[in-house]
mmCIF file of C-alpha atoms in Angstrom:
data_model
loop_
_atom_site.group_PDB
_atom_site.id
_atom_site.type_symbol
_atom_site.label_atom_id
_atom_site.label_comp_id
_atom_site.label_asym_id
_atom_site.label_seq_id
_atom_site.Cartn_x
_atom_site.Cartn_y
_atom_site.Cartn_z
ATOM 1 C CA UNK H 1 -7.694 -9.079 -53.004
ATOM 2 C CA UNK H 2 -4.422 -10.983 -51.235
ATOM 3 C CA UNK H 3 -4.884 -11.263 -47.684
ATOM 4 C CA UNK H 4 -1.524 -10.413 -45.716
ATOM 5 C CA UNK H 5 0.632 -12.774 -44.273
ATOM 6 C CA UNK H 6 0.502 -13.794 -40.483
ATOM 7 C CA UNK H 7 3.929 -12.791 -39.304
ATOM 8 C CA UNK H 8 5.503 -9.740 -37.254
ATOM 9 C CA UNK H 9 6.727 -7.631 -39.951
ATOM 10 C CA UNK H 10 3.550 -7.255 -40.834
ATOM 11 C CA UNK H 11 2.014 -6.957 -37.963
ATOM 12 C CA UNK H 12 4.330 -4.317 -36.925
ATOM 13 C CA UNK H 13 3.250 -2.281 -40.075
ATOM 14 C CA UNK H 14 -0.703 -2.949 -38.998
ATOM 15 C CA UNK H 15 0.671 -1.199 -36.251
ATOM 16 C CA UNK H 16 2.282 1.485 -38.140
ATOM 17 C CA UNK H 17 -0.652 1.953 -40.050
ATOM 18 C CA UNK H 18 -2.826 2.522 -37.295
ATOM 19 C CA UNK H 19 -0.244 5.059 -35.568
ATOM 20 C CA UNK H 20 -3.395 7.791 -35.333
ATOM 21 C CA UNK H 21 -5.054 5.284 -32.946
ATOM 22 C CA UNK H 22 -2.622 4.498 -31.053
ATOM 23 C CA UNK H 23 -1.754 8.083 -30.165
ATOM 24 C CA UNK H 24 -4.985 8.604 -29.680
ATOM 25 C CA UNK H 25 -5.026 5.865 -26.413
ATOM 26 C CA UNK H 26 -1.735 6.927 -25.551
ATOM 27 C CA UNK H 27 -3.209 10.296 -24.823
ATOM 28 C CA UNK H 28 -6.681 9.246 -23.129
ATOM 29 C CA UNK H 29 -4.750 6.573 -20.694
ATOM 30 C CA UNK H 30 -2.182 9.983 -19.814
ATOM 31 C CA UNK H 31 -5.469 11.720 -18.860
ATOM 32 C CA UNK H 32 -7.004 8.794 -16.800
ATOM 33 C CA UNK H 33 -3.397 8.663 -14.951
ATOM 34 C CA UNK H 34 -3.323 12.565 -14.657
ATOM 35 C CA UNK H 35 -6.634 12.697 -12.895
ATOM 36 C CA UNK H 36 -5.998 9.592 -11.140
ATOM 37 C CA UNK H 37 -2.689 10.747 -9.729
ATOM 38 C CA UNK H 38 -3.668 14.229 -8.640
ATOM 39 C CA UNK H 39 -6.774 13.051 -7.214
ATOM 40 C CA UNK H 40 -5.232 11.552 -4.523
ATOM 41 C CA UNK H 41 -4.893 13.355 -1.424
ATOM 42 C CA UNK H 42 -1.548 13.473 0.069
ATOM 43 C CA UNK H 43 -1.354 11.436 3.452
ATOM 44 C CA UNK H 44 1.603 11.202 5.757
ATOM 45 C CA UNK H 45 2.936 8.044 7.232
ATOM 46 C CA UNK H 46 4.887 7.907 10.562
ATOM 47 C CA UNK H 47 5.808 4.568 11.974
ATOM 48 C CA UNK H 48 7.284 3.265 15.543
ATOM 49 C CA UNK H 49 8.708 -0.239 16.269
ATOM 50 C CA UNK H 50 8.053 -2.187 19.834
ATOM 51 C CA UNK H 51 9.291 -5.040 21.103
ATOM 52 C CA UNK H 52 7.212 -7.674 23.685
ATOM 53 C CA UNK H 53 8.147 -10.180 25.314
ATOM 54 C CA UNK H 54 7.068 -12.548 27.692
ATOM 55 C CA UNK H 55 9.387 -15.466 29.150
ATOM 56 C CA UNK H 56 6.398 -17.838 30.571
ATOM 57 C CA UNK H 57 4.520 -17.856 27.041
ATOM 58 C CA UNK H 58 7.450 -17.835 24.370
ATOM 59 C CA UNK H 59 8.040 -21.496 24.134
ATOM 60 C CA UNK H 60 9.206 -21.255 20.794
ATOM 61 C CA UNK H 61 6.678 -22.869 18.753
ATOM 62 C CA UNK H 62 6.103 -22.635 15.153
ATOM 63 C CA UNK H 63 3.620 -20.097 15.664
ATOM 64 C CA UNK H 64 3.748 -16.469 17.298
ATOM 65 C CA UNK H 65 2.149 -16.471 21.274
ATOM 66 C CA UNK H 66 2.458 -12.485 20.452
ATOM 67 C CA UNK H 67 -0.885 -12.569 17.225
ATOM 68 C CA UNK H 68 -3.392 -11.205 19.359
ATOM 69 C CA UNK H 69 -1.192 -8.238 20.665
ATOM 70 C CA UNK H 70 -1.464 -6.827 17.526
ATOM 71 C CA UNK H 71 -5.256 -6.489 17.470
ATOM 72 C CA UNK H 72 -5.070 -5.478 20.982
ATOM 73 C CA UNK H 73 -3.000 -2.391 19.983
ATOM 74 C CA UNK H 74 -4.630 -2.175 17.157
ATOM 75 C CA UNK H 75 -8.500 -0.998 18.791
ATOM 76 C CA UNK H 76 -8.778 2.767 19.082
ATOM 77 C CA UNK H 77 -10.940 2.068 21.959
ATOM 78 C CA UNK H 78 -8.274 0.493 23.961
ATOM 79 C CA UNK H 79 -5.984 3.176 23.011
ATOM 80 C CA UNK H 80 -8.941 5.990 24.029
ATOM 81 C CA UNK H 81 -9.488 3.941 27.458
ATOM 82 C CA UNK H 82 -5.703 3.440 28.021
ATOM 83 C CA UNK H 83 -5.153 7.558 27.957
ATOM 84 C CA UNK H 84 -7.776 10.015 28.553
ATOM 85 C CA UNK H 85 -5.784 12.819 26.976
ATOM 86 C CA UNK H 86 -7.217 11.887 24.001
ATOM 87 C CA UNK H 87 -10.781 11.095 22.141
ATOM 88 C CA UNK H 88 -11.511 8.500 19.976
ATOM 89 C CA UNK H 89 -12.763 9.899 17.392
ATOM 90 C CA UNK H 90 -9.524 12.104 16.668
ATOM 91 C CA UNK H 91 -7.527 8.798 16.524
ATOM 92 C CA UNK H 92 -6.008 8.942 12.905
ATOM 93 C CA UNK H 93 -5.930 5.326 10.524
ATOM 94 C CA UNK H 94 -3.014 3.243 11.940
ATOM 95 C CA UNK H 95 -2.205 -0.135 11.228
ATOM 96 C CA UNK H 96 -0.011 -2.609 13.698
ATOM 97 C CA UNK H 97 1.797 -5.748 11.971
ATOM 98 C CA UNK H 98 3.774 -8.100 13.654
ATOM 99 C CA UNK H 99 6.646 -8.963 11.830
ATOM 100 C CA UNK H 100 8.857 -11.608 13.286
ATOM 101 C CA UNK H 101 7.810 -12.748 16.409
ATOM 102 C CA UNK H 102 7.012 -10.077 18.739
ATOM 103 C CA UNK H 103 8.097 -7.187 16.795
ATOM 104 C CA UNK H 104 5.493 -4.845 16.218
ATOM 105 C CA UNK H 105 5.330 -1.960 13.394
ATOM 106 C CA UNK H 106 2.597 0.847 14.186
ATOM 107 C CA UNK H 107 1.922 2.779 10.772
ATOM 108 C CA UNK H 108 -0.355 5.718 11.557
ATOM 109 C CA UNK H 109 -1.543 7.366 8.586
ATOM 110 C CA UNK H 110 -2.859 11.004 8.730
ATOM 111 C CA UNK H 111 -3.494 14.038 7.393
ATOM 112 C CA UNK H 112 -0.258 16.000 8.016
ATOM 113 C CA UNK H 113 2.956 14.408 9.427
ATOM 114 C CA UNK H 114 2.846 16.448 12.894
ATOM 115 C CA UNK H 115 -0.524 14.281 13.185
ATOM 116 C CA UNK H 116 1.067 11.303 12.071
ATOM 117 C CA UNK H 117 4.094 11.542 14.587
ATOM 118 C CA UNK H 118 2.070 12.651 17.607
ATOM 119 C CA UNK H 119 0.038 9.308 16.994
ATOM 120 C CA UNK H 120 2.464 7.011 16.526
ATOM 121 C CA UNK H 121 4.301 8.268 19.892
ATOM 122 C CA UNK H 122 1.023 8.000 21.547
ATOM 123 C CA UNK H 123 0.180 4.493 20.629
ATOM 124 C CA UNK H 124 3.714 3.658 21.195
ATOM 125 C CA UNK H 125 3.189 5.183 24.607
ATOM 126 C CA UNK H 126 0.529 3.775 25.899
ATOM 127 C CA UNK H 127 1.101 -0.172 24.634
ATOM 128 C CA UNK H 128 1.580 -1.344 28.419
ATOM 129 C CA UNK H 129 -1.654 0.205 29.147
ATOM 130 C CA UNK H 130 -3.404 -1.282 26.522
ATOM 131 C CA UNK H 131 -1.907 -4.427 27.409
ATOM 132 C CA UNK H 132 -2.752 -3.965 31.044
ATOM 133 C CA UNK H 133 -6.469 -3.296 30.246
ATOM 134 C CA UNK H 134 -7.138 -6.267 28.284
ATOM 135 C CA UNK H 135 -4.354 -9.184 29.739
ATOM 136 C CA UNK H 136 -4.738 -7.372 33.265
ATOM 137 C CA UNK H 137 -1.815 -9.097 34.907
ATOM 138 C CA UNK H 138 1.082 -8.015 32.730
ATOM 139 C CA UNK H 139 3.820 -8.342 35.106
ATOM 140 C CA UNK H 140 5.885 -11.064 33.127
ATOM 141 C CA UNK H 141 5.477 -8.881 29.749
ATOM 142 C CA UNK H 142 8.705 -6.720 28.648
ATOM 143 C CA UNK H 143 8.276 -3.695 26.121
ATOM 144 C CA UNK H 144 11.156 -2.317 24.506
ATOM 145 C CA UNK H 145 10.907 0.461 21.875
ATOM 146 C CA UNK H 146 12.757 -0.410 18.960
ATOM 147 C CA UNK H 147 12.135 2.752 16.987
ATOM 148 C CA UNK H 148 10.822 6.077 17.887
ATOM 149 C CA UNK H 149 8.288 7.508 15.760
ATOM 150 C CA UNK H 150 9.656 8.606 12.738
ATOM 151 C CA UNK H 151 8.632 11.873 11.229
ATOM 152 C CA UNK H 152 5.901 11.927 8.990
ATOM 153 C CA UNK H 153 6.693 10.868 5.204
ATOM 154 C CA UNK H 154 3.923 11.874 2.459
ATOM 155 C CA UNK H 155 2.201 8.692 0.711
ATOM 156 C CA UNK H 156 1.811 10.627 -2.814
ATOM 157 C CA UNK H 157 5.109 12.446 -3.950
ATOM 158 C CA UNK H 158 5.397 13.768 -7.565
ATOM 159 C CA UNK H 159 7.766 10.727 -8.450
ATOM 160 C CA UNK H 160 4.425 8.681 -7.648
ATOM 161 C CA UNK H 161 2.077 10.483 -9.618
ATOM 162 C CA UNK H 162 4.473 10.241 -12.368
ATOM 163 C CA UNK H 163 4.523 6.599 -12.221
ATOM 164 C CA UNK H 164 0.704 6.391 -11.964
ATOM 165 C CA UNK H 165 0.167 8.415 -14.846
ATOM 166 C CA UNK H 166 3.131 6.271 -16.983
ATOM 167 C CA UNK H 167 1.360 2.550 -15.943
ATOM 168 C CA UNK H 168 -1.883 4.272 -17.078
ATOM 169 C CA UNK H 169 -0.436 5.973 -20.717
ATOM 170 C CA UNK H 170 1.304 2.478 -21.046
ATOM 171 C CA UNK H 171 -1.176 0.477 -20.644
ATOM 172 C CA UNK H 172 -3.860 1.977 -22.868
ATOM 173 C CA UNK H 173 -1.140 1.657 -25.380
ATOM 174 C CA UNK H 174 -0.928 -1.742 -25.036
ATOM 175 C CA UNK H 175 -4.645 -1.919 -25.349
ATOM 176 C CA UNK H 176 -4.802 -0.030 -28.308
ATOM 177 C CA UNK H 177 -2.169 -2.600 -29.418
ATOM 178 C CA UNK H 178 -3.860 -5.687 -28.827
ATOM 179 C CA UNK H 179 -6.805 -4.212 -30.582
ATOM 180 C CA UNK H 180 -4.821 -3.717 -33.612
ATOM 181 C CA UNK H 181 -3.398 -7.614 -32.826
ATOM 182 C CA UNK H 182 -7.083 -8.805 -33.567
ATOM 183 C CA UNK H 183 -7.854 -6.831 -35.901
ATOM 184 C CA UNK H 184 -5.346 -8.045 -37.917
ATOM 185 C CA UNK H 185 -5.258 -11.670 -36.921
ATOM 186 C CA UNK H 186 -8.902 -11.893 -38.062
ATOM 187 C CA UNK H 187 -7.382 -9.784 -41.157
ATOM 188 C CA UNK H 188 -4.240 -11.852 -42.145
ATOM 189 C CA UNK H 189 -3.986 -15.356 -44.087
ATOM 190 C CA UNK H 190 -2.203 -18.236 -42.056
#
């Protein structure tokens, strides 16, 4: 028996050939993608924007004077000691990056947007204290907000779980493929 020929006609027809296998991972990677995608709870974002600045350490080096301000306004317990309204274990997930020097983004991520927004206004809020608390003499320190909290905006939409469950059906299908690939590599005559 003639083996095949190595070359892309034919390998396309391996993969003709095994069409039932293919559809077969096509449809198994949709259901991993399925139950992946509407697994995931929905989450709102909100996010607010500040500004600090401080004339006597800015001295424009390469590196920010303004890094550990973000893990300062980043500890719930120096938001729950900065305002007593408020308990620390209801503190939602937030995140604080700085991105150019100075600027900080607060991401609070919760479990409905109204949550979400409170937080962010509250953490935007109460920066100075936090500040104040840990720095104690913050007298040469300017805050500006940049942004207001923005309203809350869901981290799983149905454009997303239609994505996830596309990247999953895809790439069982290209699995399936490259299983085909060695089977007929090891199959073909070179």
């Amino acid at each position: 028996m003639a083996k095949t020929k190595f070359t892309f006609r034919n390998y396309l027809k391996a993969l003709k050939n095994a069409w039932l296998v293919l559809i077969i991972f096509l449809v198994l990677g949709a259901g991993a993608g399925a139950f992946v995608a509407f697994k995931k709870p929905v989450m709102y974002t909100s996010a607010t924007k500040i500004a600090v600045y401080n004339s006597t350490i800015d001295n424009g080096a390469v590196t920010s004077p303004y890094t550990q301000i973000a893990e300062y306004l980043a500890s719930k317990k120096l938001l729950a000691e900065a305002d007593d309204a408020i308990e620390l274990a209801d503190i939602p997930a937030y995140t604080v990056i700085e991105a150019p020097r100075g600027i900080f983004t607060i991401t609070v991520t919760a479990n409905d947007a109204e949550t979400a927004k409170k937080y962010a206004g509250i953490i935007n809020n109460n920066a100075m204290g936090i500040l104040s608390s840990v720095l104690g003499d913050t007298d040469s320190y300017r805050l500006t907000t940049l942004e207001e909290a923005s309203d809350g905006v869901p981290t799983v939409t149905g454009k997303t779980r239609i994505i996830y469950l596309a990247i999953a059906s895809l790439g069982a299908l290209i699995i399936a493929a490259i299983g085909v690939f060695i089977k007929f590599d090891y199959n073909s005559e070179k």
